[in-house]
């Protein structure tokens, strides 16, 4: 009955974002929701189908990802124009695969979600426009998802956790602590004031002539290095704030490399070890301070959720575990494929929003910048 009601929402109602009638909203709350999620904001072309049951539990029915890493490797970083073009070429097939693997036809869906920002605007436009076209053709609700919100809500899909919790998002584009109080209710406690953590890993790898993406390469070499040989700075660490700064550290790495040039394999390993030790120290101290603030502001269970590609780094993971243990907090790290960019997180954020009656009109815009906490302090850095 609920599903039928959703299917018969008239276009006008759907186009008025968030303005569902009480009957429609009740119908949605009481229905399982099957959502298609589309992700194209960076260098992964991804689509997934996720089911949200009436108890609010999620199930991933399919999660198809095509990485563009091979296209961008020759340039040592993501080239926005190439990324957008590759999304155009591959997205249709990725969506078809996601639907097929989920045994779902377009008409079986209850909503179509796509990342609408923040991200590389060409790619975001490809995904969002595709979602609008599918929504228009099928009459399904459109949900224009904030990519950061999708990362922020993933732990509810994977671990079914309740609000509130603290999120540390550390990826190639973002490094931030966010208090997640509810769907659409975020408070950013700290961001990077310059480079994102993954970006710092990538830049260090690039200046040492290592492969792309740099994070895994730096981690691999660091395991063979002596972290104490180079004394690298820990920017901002003496300040009582939850922000990050990694660009000075990157410069110190460059100076260290220039000093020992030509850089041998052992030099590179020692520099990687020193760099990884520095960022690990920074993350551990900051996470400890953020958890202290969490304890002072919330009651009950303390939870720290990590998301983003850098969550794959074992040294950083161990540091976060130490910080969580010291604070008596639970550390939740979703599986790596759901920490990095994917369609399932977008579908899930779409399901969480649709369950609250939050839908978007066809006038939804693609946003290169879209902070989670609009009212929060604009500290700079990515989004
Ligand atoms: O979340 P993600 O897949 O993409 C976005 O940036 O949205 O994160 C990619 C970033 C890259 O900067 C990559 O170098 C970094 O995560 N990364 C790592 C590791 N694996 C990936 N950084 C450090 N250690 C790793 N093992
Ligand atoms: Zn991301």
PDB file of N, CA and C in Angstrom, residues 144-177:
ATOM      1  N   UNK A 144      18.939  14.320  -4.368  1.00  0.00           N
ATOM      2  CA  UNK A 144      20.250  14.891  -4.706  1.00  0.00           C
ATOM      3  C   UNK A 144      21.092  14.856  -3.426  1.00  0.00           C
ATOM      4  N   UNK A 145      22.063  13.970  -3.418  1.00  0.00           N
ATOM      5  CA  UNK A 145      22.764  13.640  -2.164  1.00  0.00           C
ATOM      6  C   UNK A 145      24.078  14.410  -2.041  1.00  0.00           C
ATOM      7  N   UNK A 146      24.328  14.886  -0.828  1.00  0.00           N
ATOM      8  CA  UNK A 146      25.638  15.451  -0.495  1.00  0.00           C
ATOM      9  C   UNK A 146      26.603  14.278  -0.291  1.00  0.00           C
ATOM     10  N   UNK A 147      27.678  14.272  -1.055  1.00  0.00           N
ATOM     11  CA  UNK A 147      28.657  13.182  -1.006  1.00  0.00           C
ATOM     12  C   UNK A 147      29.211  12.984   0.414  1.00  0.00           C
ATOM     13  N   UNK A 148      29.398  14.068   1.128  1.00  0.00           N
ATOM     14  CA  UNK A 148      29.939  13.968   2.494  1.00  0.00           C
ATOM     15  C   UNK A 148      28.903  13.339   3.420  1.00  0.00           C
ATOM     16  N   UNK A 149      27.639  13.655   3.182  1.00  0.00           N
ATOM     17  CA  UNK A 149      26.564  13.042   3.967  1.00  0.00           C
ATOM     18  C   UNK A 149      26.526  11.534   3.698  1.00  0.00           C
ATOM     19  N   UNK A 150      26.767  11.167   2.453  1.00  0.00           N
ATOM     20  CA  UNK A 150      26.790   9.734   2.112  1.00  0.00           C
ATOM     21  C   UNK A 150      27.906   9.026   2.887  1.00  0.00           C
ATOM     22  N   UNK A 151      29.104   9.638   2.938  1.00  0.00           N
ATOM     23  CA  UNK A 151      30.177   9.059   3.752  1.00  0.00           C
ATOM     24  C   UNK A 151      29.751   9.011   5.226  1.00  0.00           C
ATOM     25  N   UNK A 152      29.123  10.098   5.662  1.00  0.00           N
ATOM     26  CA  UNK A 152      28.786  10.229   7.084  1.00  0.00           C
ATOM     27  C   UNK A 152      27.774   9.184   7.543  1.00  0.00           C
ATOM     28  N   UNK A 153      26.875   8.785   6.651  1.00  0.00           N
ATOM     29  CA  UNK A 153      25.794   7.860   7.051  1.00  0.00           C
ATOM     30  C   UNK A 153      26.122   6.389   6.778  1.00  0.00           C
ATOM     31  N   UNK A 154      27.263   6.132   6.128  1.00  0.00           N
ATOM     32  CA  UNK A 154      27.600   4.755   5.733  1.00  0.00           C
ATOM     33  C   UNK A 154      27.620   3.787   6.911  1.00  0.00           C
ATOM     34  N   UNK A 155      28.107   4.243   8.052  1.00  0.00           N
ATOM     35  CA  UNK A 155      28.212   3.338   9.206  1.00  0.00           C
ATOM     36  C   UNK A 155      26.833   2.876   9.678  1.00  0.00           C
ATOM     37  N   UNK A 156      25.803   3.619   9.359  1.00  0.00           N
ATOM     38  CA  UNK A 156      24.445   3.169   9.722  1.00  0.00           C
ATOM     39  C   UNK A 156      23.997   2.038   8.795  1.00  0.00           C
ATOM     40  N   UNK A 157      24.502   2.070   7.558  1.00  0.00           N
ATOM     41  CA  UNK A 157      24.228   0.971   6.627  1.00  0.00           C
ATOM     42  C   UNK A 157      25.014  -0.277   7.022  1.00  0.00           C
ATOM     43  N   UNK A 158      26.307  -0.100   7.327  1.00  0.00           N
ATOM     44  CA  UNK A 158      27.157  -1.265   7.578  1.00  0.00           C
ATOM     45  C   UNK A 158      27.009  -1.810   8.986  1.00  0.00           C
ATOM     46  N   UNK A 159      26.826  -0.912   9.954  1.00  0.00           N
ATOM     47  CA  UNK A 159      26.831  -1.343  11.356  1.00  0.00           C
ATOM     48  C   UNK A 159      25.533  -1.021  12.092  1.00  0.00           C
ATOM     49  N   UNK A 160      24.606  -0.405  11.392  1.00  0.00           N
ATOM     50  CA  UNK A 160      23.302  -0.104  11.991  1.00  0.00           C
ATOM     51  C   UNK A 160      23.370   0.764  13.233  1.00  0.00           C
ATOM     52  N   UNK A 161      24.368   1.656  13.308  1.00  0.00           N
ATOM     53  CA  UNK A 161      24.524   2.414  14.560  1.00  0.00           C
ATOM     54  C   UNK A 161      23.542   3.575  14.658  1.00  0.00           C
ATOM     55  N   UNK A 162      23.301   3.960  15.906  1.00  0.00           N
ATOM     56  CA  UNK A 162      22.365   5.050  16.194  1.00  0.00           C
ATOM     57  C   UNK A 162      23.126   6.375  16.221  1.00  0.00           C
ATOM     58  N   UNK A 163      22.399   7.469  16.096  1.00  0.00           N
ATOM     59  CA  UNK A 163      22.977   8.799  16.313  1.00  0.00           C
ATOM     60  C   UNK A 163      23.102   9.021  17.816  1.00  0.00           C
ATOM     61  N   UNK A 164      23.984   9.892  18.311  1.00  0.00           N
ATOM     62  CA  UNK A 164      24.999  10.615  17.557  1.00  0.00           C
ATOM     63  C   UNK A 164      26.304   9.833  17.521  1.00  0.00           C
ATOM     64  N   UNK A 165      27.167  10.212  16.590  1.00  0.00           N
ATOM     65  CA  UNK A 165      28.528   9.668  16.574  1.00  0.00           C
ATOM     66  C   UNK A 165      29.463  10.683  15.927  1.00  0.00           C
ATOM     67  N   UNK A 166      30.756  10.441  16.171  1.00  0.00           N
ATOM     68  CA  UNK A 166      31.761  11.333  15.615  1.00  0.00           C
ATOM     69  C   UNK A 166      32.321  10.692  14.352  1.00  0.00           C
ATOM     70  N   UNK A 167      32.394  11.469  13.293  1.00  0.00           N
ATOM     71  CA  UNK A 167      32.949  10.963  12.027  1.00  0.00           C
ATOM     72  C   UNK A 167      34.288  11.620  11.754  1.00  0.00           C
ATOM     73  N   UNK A 168      35.276  10.800  11.428  1.00  0.00           N
ATOM     74  CA  UNK A 168      36.525  11.336  10.878  1.00  0.00           C
ATOM     75  C   UNK A 168      36.564  10.913   9.419  1.00  0.00           C
ATOM     76  N   UNK A 169      36.441  11.903   8.547  1.00  0.00           N
ATOM     77  CA  UNK A 169      36.484  11.626   7.111  1.00  0.00           C
ATOM     78  C   UNK A 169      37.856  12.017   6.580  1.00  0.00           C
ATOM     79  N   UNK A 170      38.606  11.027   6.126  1.00  0.00           N
ATOM     80  CA  UNK A 170      39.960  11.295   5.627  1.00  0.00           C
ATOM     81  C   UNK A 170      40.122  10.660   4.243  1.00  0.00           C
ATOM     82  N   UNK A 171      40.027  11.511   3.217  1.00  0.00           N
ATOM     83  CA  UNK A 171      40.111  10.991   1.847  1.00  0.00           C
ATOM     84  C   UNK A 171      41.052  11.867   1.037  1.00  0.00           C
ATOM     85  N   UNK A 172      41.015  11.704  -0.291  1.00  0.00           N
ATOM     86  CA  UNK A 172      41.858  12.528  -1.143  1.00  0.00           C
ATOM     87  C   UNK A 172      41.376  13.976  -1.203  1.00  0.00           C
ATOM     88  N   UNK A 173      40.113  14.196  -0.879  1.00  0.00           N
ATOM     89  CA  UNK A 173      39.564  15.550  -0.979  1.00  0.00           C
ATOM     90  C   UNK A 173      39.156  16.168   0.346  1.00  0.00           C
ATOM     91  N   UNK A 174      39.065  15.355   1.399  1.00  0.00           N
ATOM     92  CA  UNK A 174      38.515  15.859   2.657  1.00  0.00           C
ATOM     93  C   UNK A 174      39.269  15.320   3.862  1.00  0.00           C
ATOM     94  N   UNK A 175      39.368  16.161   4.877  1.00  0.00           N
ATOM     95  CA  UNK A 175      39.881  15.705   6.183  1.00  0.00           C
ATOM     96  C   UNK A 175      39.090  16.484   7.209  1.00  0.00           C
ATOM     97  N   UNK A 176      38.139  15.856   7.836  1.00  0.00           N
ATOM     98  CA  UNK A 176      37.313  16.604   8.778  1.00  0.00           C
ATOM     99  C   UNK A 176      36.706  15.729   9.858  1.00  0.00           C
ATOM    100  N   UNK A 177      36.528  16.365  11.022  1.00  0.00           N
ATOM    101  CA  UNK A 177      35.754  15.767  12.108  1.00  0.00           C
ATOM    102  C   UNK A 177      34.351  16.347  12.039  1.00  0.00           C
TER     103      UNK A 177
END
